[in-house]
Tab-separated table of N, CA and C and ligand atoms in Angstrom:
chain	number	residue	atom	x	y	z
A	1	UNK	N	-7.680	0.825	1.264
A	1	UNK	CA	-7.443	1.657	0.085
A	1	UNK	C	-5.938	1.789	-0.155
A	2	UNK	N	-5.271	1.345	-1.109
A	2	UNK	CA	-4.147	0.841	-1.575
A	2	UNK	C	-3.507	2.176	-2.343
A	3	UNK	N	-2.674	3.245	-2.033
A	3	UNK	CA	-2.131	4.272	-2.913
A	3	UNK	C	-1.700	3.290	-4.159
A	4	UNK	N	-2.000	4.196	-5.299
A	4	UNK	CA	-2.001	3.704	-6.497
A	4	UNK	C	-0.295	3.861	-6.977
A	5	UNK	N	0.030	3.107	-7.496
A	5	UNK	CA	1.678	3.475	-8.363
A	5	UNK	C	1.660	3.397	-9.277
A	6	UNK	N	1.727	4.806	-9.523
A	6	UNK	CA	1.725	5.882	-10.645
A	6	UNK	C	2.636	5.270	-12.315
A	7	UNK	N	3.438	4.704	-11.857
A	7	UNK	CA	3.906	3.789	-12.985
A	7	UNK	C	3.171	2.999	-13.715
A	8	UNK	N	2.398	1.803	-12.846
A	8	UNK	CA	1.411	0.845	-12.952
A	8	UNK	C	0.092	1.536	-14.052
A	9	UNK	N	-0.386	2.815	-13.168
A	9	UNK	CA	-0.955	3.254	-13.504
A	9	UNK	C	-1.089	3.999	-15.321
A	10	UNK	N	-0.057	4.040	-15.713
A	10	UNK	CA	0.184	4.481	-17.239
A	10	UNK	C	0.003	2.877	-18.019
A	11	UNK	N	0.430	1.998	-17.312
A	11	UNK	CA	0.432	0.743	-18.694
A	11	UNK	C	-1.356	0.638	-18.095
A	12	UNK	N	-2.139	0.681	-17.147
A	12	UNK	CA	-3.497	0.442	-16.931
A	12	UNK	C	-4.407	0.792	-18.002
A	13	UNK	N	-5.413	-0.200	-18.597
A	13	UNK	CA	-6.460	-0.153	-19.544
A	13	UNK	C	-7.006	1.075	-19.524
A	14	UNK	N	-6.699	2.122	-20.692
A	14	UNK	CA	-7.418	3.387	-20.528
A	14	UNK	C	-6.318	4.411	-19.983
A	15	UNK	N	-5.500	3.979	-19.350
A	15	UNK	CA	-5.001	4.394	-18.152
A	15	UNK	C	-5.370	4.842	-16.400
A	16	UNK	N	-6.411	4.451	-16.480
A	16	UNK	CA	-7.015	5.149	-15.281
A	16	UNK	C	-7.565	4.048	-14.643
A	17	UNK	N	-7.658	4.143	-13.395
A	17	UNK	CA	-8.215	3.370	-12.258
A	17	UNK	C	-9.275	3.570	-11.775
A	18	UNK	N	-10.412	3.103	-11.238
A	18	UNK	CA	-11.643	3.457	-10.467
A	18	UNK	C	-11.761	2.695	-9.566
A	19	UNK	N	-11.686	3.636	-7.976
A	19	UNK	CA	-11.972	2.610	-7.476
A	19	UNK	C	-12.401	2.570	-5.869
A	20	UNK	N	-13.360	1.389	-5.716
A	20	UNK	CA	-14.691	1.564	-5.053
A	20	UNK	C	-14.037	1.904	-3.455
A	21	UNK	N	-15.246	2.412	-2.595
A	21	UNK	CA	-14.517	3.434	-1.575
A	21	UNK	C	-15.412	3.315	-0.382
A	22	UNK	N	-15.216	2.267	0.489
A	22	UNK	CA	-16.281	1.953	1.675
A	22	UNK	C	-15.294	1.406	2.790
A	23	UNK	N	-15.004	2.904	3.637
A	23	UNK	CA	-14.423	2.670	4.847
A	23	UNK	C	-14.153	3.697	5.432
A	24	UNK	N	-13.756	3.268	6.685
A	24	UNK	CA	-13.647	4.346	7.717
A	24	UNK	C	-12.070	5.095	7.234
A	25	UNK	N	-12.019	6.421	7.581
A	25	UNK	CA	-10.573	7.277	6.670
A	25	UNK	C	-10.355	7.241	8.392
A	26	UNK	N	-8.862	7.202	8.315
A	26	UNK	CA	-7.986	7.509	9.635
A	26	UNK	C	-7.775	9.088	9.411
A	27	UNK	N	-8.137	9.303	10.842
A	27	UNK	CA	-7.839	10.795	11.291
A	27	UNK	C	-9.197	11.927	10.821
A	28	UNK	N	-10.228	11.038	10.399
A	28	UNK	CA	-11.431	11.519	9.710
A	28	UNK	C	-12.751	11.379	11.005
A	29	UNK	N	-13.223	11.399	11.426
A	29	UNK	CA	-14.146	11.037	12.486
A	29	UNK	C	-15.774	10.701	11.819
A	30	UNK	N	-16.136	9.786	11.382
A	30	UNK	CA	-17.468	9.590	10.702
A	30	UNK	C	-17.999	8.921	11.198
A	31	UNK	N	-20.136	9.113	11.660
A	31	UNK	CA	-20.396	8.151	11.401
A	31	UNK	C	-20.809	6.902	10.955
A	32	UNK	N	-20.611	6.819	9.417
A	32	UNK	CA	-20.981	5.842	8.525
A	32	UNK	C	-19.209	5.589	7.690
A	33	UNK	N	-18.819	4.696	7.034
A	33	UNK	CA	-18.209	4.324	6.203
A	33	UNK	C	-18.102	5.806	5.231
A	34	UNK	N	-17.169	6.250	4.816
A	34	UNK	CA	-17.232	6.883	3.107
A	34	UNK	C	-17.662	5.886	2.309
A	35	UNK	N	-18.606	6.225	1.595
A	35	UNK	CA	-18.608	5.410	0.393
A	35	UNK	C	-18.480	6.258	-0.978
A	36	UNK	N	-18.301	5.447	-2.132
A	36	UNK	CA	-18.530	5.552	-3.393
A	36	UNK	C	-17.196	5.553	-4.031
A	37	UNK	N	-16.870	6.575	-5.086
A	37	UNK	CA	-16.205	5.804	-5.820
A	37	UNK	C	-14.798	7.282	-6.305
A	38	UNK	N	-13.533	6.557	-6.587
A	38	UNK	CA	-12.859	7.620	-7.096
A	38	UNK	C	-12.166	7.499	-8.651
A	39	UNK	N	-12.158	8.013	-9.463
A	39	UNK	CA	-11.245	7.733	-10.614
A	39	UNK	C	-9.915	8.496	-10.615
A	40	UNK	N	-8.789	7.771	-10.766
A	40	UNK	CA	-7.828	8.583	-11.206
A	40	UNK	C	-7.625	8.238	-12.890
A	41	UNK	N	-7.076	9.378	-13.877
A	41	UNK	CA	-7.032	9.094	-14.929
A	41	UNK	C	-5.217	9.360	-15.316
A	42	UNK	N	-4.299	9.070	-15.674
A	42	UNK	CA	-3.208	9.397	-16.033
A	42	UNK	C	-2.912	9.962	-17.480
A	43	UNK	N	-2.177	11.235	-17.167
A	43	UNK	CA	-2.442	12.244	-18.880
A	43	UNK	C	-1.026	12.638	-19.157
A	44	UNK	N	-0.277	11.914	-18.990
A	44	UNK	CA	0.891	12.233	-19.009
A	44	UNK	C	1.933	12.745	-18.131
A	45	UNK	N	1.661	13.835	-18.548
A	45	UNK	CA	2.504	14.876	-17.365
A	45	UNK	C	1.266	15.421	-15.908
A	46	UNK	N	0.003	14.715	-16.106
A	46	UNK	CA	-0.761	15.127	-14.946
A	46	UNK	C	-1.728	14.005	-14.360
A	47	UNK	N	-2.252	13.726	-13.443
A	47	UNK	CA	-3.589	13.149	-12.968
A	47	UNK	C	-4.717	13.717	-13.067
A	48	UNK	N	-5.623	13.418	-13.670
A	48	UNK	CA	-6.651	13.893	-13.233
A	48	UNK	C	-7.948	13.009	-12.274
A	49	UNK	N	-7.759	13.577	-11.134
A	49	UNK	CA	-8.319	12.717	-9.869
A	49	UNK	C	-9.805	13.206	-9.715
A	50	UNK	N	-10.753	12.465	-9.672
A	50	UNK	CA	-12.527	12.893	-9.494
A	50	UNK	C	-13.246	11.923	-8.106
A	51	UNK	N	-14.215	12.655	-7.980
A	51	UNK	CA	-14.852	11.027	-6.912
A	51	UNK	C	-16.126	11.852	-6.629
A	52	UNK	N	-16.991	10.921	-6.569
A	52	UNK	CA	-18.110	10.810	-5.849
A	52	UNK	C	-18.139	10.055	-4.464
A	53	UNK	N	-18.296	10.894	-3.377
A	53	UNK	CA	-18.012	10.117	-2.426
A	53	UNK	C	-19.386	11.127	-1.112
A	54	UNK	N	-19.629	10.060	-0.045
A	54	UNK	CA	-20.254	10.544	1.261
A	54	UNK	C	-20.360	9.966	1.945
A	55	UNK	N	-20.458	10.608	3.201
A	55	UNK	CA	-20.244	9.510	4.490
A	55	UNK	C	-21.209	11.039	5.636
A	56	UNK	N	-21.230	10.847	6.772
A	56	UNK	CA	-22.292	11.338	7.439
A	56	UNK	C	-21.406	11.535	8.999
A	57	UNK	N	-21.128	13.063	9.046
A	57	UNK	CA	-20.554	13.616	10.284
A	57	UNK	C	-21.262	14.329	11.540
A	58	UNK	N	-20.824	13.883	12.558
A	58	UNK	CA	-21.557	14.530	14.031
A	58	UNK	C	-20.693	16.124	14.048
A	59	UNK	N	-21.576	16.929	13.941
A	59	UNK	CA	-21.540	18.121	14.097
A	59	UNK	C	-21.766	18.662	15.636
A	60	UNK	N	-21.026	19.970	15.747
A	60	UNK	CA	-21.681	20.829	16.792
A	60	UNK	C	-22.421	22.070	16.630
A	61	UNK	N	-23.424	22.532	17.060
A	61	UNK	CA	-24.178	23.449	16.837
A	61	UNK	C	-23.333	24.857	17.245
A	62	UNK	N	-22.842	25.837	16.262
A	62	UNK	CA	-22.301	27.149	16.966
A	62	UNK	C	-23.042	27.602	17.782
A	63	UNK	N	-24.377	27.831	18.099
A	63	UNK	CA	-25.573	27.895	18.646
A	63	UNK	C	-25.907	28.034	19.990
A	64	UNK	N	-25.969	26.390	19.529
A	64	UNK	CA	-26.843	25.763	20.683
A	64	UNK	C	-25.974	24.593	21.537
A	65	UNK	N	-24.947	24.311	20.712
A	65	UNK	CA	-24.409	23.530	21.232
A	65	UNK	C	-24.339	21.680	21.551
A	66	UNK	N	-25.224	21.943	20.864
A	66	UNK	CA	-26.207	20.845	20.884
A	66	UNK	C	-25.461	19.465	19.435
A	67	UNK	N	-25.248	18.713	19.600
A	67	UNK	CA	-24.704	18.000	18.492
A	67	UNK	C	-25.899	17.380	17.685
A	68	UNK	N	-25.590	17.076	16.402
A	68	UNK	CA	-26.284	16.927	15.232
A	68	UNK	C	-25.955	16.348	14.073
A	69	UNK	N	-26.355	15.385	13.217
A	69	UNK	CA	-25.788	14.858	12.124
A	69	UNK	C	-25.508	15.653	10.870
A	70	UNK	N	-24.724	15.323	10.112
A	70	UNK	CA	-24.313	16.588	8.684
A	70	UNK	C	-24.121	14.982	7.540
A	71	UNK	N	-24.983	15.118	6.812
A	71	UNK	CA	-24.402	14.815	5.539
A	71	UNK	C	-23.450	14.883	4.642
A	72	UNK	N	-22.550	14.525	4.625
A	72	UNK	CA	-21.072	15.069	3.873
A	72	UNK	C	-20.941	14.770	2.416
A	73	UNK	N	-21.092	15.408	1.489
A	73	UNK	CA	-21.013	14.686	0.089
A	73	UNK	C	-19.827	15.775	-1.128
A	74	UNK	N	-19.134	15.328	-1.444
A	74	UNK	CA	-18.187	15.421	-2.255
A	74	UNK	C	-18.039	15.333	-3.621
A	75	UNK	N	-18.076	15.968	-4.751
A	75	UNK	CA	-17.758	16.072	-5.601
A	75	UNK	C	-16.564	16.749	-6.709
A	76	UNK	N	-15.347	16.462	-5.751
A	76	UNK	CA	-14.744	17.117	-6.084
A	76	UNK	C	-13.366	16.604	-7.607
A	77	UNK	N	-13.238	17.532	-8.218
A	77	UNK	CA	-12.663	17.064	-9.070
A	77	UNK	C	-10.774	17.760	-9.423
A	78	UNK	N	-9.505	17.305	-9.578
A	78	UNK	CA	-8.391	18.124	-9.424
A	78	UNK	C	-7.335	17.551	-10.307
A	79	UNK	N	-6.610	18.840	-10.846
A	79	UNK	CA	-5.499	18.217	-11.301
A	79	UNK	C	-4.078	18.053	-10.432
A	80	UNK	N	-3.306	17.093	-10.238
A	80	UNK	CA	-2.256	17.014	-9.601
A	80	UNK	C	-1.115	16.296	-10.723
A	81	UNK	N	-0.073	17.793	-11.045
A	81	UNK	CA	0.745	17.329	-11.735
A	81	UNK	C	2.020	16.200	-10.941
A	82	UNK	N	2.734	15.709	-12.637
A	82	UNK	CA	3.312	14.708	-12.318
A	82	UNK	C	5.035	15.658	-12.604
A	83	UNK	N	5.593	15.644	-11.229
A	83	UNK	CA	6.915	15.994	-11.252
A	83	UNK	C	7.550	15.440	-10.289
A	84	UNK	N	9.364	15.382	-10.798
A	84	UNK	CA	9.781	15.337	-9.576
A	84	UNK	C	10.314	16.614	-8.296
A	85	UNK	N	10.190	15.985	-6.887
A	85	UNK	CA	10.075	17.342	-6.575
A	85	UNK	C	11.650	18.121	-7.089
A	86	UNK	N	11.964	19.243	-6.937
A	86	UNK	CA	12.434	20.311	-6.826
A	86	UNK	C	13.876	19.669	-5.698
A	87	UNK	N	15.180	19.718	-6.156
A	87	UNK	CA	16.308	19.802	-5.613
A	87	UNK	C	16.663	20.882	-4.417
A	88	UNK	N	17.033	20.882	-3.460
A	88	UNK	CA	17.436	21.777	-2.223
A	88	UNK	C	18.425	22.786	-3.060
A	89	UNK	N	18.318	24.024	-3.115
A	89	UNK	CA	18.771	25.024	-3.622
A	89	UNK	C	18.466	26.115	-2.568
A	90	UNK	N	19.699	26.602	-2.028
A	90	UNK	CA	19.546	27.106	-0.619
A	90	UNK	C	19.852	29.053	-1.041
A	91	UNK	N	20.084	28.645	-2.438
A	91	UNK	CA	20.051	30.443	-3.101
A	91	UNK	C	18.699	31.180	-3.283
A	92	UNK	N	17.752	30.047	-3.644
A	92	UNK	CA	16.815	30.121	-4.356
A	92	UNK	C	15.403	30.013	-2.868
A	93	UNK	N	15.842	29.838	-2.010
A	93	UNK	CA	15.040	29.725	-0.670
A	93	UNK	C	13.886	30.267	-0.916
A	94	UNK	N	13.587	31.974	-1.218
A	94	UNK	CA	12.635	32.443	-1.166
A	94	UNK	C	11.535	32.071	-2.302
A	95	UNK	N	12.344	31.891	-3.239
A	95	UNK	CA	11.438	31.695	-4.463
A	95	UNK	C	10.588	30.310	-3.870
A	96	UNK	N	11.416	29.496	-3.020
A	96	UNK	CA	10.877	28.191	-3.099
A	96	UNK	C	9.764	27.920	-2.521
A	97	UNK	N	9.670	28.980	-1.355
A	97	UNK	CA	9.203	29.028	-0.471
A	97	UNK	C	7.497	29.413	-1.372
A	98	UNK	N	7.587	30.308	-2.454
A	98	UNK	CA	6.471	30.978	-2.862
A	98	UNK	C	6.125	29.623	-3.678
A	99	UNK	N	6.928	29.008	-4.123
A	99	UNK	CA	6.772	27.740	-4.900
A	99	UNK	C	5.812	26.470	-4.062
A	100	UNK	N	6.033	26.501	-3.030
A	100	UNK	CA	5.684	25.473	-2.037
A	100	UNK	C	4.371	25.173	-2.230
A	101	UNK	N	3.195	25.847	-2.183
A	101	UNK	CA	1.889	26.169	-2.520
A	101	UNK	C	1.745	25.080	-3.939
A	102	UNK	N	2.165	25.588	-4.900
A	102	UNK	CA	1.880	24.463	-6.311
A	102	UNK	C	2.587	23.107	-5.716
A	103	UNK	N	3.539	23.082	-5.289
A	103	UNK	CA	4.093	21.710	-4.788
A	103	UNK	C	3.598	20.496	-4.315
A	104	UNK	N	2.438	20.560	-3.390
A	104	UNK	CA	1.536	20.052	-2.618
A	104	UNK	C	0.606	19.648	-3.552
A	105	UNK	N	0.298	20.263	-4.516
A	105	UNK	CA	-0.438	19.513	-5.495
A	105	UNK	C	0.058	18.640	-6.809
A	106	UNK	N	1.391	18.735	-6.661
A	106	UNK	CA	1.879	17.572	-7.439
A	106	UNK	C	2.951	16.655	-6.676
A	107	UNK	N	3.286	15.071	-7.620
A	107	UNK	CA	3.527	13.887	-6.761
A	107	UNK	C	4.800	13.750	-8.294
A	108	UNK	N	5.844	12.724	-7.962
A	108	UNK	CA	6.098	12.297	-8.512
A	108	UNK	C	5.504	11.228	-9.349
A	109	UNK	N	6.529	11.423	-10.965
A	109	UNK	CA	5.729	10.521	-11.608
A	109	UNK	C	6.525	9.187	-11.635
A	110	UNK	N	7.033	8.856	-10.326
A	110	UNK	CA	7.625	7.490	-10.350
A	110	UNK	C	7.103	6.838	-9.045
A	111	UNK	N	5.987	7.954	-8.665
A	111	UNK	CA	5.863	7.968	-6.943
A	111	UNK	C	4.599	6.935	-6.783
A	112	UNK	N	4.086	7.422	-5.957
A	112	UNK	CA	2.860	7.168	-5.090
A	112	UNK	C	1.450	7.633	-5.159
A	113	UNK	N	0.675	7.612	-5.794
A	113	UNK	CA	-0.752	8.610	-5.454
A	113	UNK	C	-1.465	8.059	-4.230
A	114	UNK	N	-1.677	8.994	-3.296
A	114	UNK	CA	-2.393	8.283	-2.121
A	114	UNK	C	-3.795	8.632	-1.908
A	115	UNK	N	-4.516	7.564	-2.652
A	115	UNK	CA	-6.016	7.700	-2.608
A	115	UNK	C	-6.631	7.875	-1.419
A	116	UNK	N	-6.612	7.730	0.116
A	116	UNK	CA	-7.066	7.724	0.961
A	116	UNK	C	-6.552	9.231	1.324
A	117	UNK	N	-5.232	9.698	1.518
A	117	UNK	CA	-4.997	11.060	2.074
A	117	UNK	C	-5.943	12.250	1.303
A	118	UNK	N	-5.963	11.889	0.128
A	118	UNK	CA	-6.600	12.784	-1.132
A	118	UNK	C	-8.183	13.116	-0.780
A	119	UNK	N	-8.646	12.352	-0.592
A	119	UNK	CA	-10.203	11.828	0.081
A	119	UNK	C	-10.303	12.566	1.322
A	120	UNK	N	-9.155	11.881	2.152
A	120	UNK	CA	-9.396	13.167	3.226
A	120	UNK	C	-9.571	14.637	3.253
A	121	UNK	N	-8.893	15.175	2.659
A	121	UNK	CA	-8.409	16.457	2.329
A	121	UNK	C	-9.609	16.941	1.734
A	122	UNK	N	-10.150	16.131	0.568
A	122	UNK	CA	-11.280	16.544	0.008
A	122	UNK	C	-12.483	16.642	0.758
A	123	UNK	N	-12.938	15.719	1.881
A	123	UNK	CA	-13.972	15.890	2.497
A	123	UNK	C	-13.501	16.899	3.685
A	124	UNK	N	-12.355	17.108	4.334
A	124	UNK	CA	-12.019	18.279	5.022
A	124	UNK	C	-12.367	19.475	5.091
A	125	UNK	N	-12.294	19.778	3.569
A	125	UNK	CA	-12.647	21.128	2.420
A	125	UNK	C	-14.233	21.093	2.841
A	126	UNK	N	-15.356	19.875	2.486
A	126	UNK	CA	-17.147	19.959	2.769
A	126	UNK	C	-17.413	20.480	3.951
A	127	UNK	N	-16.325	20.298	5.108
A	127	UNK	CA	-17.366	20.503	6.436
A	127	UNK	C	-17.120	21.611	6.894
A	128	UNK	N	-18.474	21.788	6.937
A	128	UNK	CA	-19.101	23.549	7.160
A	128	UNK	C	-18.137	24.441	8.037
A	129	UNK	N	-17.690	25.281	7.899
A	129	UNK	CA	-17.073	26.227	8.715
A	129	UNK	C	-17.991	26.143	9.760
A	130	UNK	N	-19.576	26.995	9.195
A	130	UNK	CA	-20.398	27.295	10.445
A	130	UNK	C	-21.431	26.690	10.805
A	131	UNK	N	-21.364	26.333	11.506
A	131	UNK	CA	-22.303	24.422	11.583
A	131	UNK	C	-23.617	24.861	13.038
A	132	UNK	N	-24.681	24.802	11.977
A	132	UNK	CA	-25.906	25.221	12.708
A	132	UNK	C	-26.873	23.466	12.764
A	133	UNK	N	-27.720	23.328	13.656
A	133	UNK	CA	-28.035	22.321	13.799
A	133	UNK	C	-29.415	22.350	12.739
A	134	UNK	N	-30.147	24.161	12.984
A	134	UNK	CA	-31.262	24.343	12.103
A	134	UNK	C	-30.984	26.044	11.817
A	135	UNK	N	-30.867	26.412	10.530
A	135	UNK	CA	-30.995	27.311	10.073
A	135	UNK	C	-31.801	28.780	11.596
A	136	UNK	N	-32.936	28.403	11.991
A	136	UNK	CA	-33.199	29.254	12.380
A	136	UNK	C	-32.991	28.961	13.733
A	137	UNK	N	-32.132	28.096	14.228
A	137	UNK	CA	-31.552	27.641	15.678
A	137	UNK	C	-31.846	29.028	16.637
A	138	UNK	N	-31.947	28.770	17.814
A	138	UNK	CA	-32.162	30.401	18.737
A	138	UNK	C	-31.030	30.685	19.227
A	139	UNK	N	-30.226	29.311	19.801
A	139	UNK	CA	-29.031	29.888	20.293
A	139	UNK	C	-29.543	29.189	21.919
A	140	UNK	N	-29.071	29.595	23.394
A	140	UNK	CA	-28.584	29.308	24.085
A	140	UNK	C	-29.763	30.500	24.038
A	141	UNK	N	-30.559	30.116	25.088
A	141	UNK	CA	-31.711	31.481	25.650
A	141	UNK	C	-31.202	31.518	27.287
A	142	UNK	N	-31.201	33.023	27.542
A	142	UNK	CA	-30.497	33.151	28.975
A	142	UNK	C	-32.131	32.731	29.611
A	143	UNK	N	-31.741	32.412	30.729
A	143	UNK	CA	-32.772	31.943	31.527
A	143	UNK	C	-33.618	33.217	32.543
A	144	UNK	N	-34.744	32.726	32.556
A	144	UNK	CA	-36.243	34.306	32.906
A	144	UNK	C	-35.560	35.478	32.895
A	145	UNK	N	-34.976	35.947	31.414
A	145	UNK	CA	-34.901	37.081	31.259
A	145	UNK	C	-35.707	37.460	29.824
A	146	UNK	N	-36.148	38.435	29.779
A	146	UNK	CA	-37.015	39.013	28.220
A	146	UNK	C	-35.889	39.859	27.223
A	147	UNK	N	-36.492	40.665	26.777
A	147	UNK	CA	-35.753	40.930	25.470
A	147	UNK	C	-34.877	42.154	26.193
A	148	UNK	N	-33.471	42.025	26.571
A	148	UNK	CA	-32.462	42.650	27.350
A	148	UNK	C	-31.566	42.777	26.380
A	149	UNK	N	-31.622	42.467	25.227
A	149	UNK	CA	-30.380	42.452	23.805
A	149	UNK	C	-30.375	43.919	23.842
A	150	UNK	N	-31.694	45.009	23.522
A	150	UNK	CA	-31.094	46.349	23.019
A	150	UNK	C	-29.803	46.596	24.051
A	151	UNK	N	-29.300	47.808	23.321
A	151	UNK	CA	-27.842	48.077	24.184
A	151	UNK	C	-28.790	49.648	24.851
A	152	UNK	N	-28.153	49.539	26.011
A	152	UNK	CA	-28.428	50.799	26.389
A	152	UNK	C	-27.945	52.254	26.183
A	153	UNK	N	-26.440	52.177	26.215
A	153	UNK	CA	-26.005	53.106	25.677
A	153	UNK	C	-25.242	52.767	24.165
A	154	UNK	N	-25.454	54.327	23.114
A	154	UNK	CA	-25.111	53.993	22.154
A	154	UNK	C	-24.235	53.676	21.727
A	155	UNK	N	-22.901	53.751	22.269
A	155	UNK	CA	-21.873	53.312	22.286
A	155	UNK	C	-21.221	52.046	22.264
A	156	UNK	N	-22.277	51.447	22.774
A	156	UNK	CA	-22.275	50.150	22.609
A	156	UNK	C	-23.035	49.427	21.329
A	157	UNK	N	-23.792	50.249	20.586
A	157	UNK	CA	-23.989	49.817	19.449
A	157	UNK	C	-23.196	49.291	18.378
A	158	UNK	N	-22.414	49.412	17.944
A	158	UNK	CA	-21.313	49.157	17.287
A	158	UNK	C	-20.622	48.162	17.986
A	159	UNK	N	-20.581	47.783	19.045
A	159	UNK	CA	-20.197	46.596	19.390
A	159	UNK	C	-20.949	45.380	19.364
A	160	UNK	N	-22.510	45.844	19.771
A	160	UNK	CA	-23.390	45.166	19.407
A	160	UNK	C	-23.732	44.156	18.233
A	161	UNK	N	-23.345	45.882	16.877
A	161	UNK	CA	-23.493	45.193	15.328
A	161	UNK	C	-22.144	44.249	15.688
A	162	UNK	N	-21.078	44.331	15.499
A	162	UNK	CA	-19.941	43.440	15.487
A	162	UNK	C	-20.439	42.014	16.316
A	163	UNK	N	-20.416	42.435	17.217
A	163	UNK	CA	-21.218	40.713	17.955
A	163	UNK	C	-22.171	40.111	17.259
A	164	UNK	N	-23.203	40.835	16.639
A	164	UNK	CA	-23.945	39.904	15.316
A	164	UNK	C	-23.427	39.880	14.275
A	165	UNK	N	-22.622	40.393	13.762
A	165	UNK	CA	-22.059	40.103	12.442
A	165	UNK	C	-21.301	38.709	13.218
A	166	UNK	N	-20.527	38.670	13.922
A	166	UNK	CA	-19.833	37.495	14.250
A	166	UNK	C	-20.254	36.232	15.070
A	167	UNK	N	-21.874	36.603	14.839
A	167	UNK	CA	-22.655	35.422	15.360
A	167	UNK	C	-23.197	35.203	14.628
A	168	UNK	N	-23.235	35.673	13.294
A	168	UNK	CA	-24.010	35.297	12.250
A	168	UNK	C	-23.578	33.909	11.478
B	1	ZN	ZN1	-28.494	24.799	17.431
């Protein structure tokens, strides 16, 4: 997957590129290929970048522990303006600093678009914070003991709720 140049990209039919997406991403861990497809469109002063894309990740169970396959599928769609970056202005530090945030989403428009980093990032964003193998998973059952969860003293209730809220 070839970062696109963004120059190229304005004299391009339409202006926009599509283009097909079957491989392993570095620094991504999958196990199938990503496939499918991404468009970038060029609008002047912006990109507008889309893709249909999925590929299929080994998960761990918060649970159980137990590993498990995840379907990964992507639809994500973004604008990334076209600027150049911002000159070192060492008065202006703080502002820049609050600036930094929009920065990251725009590239120069003499630069580089890097279709593969973009992809990453985007499927980064799909995978589940809280990754259950099955919805009603049990968890890790302590061994020949019965139902020992109530708390005995109440005081410990409230720690209790907190431990399920944060096992939830
Ligand atoms: Zn599980």
């Amino acid at each position: 997957m070839e970062p696109i140049f963004i120059p190229n990209l304005a004299q391009a039919p339409q202006k926009s590129e599509e283009v097909e997406v079957k491989a392993f991403l570095a620094d991504l861990e999958t196990l199938t290929p990503v496939r499918g497809k991404v468009r970038v469109e060029h609008h002047g002063n912006f990109l507008q970048v889309s893709c249909h894309v999925e590929t299929i990740i080994t998960c761990t169970c918060d649970r159980c522990l137990q590993q498990y396959n995840h379907r990964l599928v992507t639809n994500a769609s973004e604008i990334i303006w076209l600027q150049e970056p911002e000159a070192e202005n060492d008065e202006f530090n703080i502002e820049r600093e609050v600036a930094m945030e929009d920065l990251v989403e725009s590239v120069s428009p003499q630069g580089y678009f890097d279709v593969q980093e973009w992809l990453y990032q985007q499927l980064c964003l799909e995978i589940p914070q809280r990754q259950l193998c099955n919805l009603s998973c049990p968890g890790i059952q302590p061994q020949g003991q019965g139902e020992t969860e109530t708390p005995v003293d109440s005081r410990w209730a409230s720690l209790q709720a907190l431990k399920n809220k944060l096992s939830n």
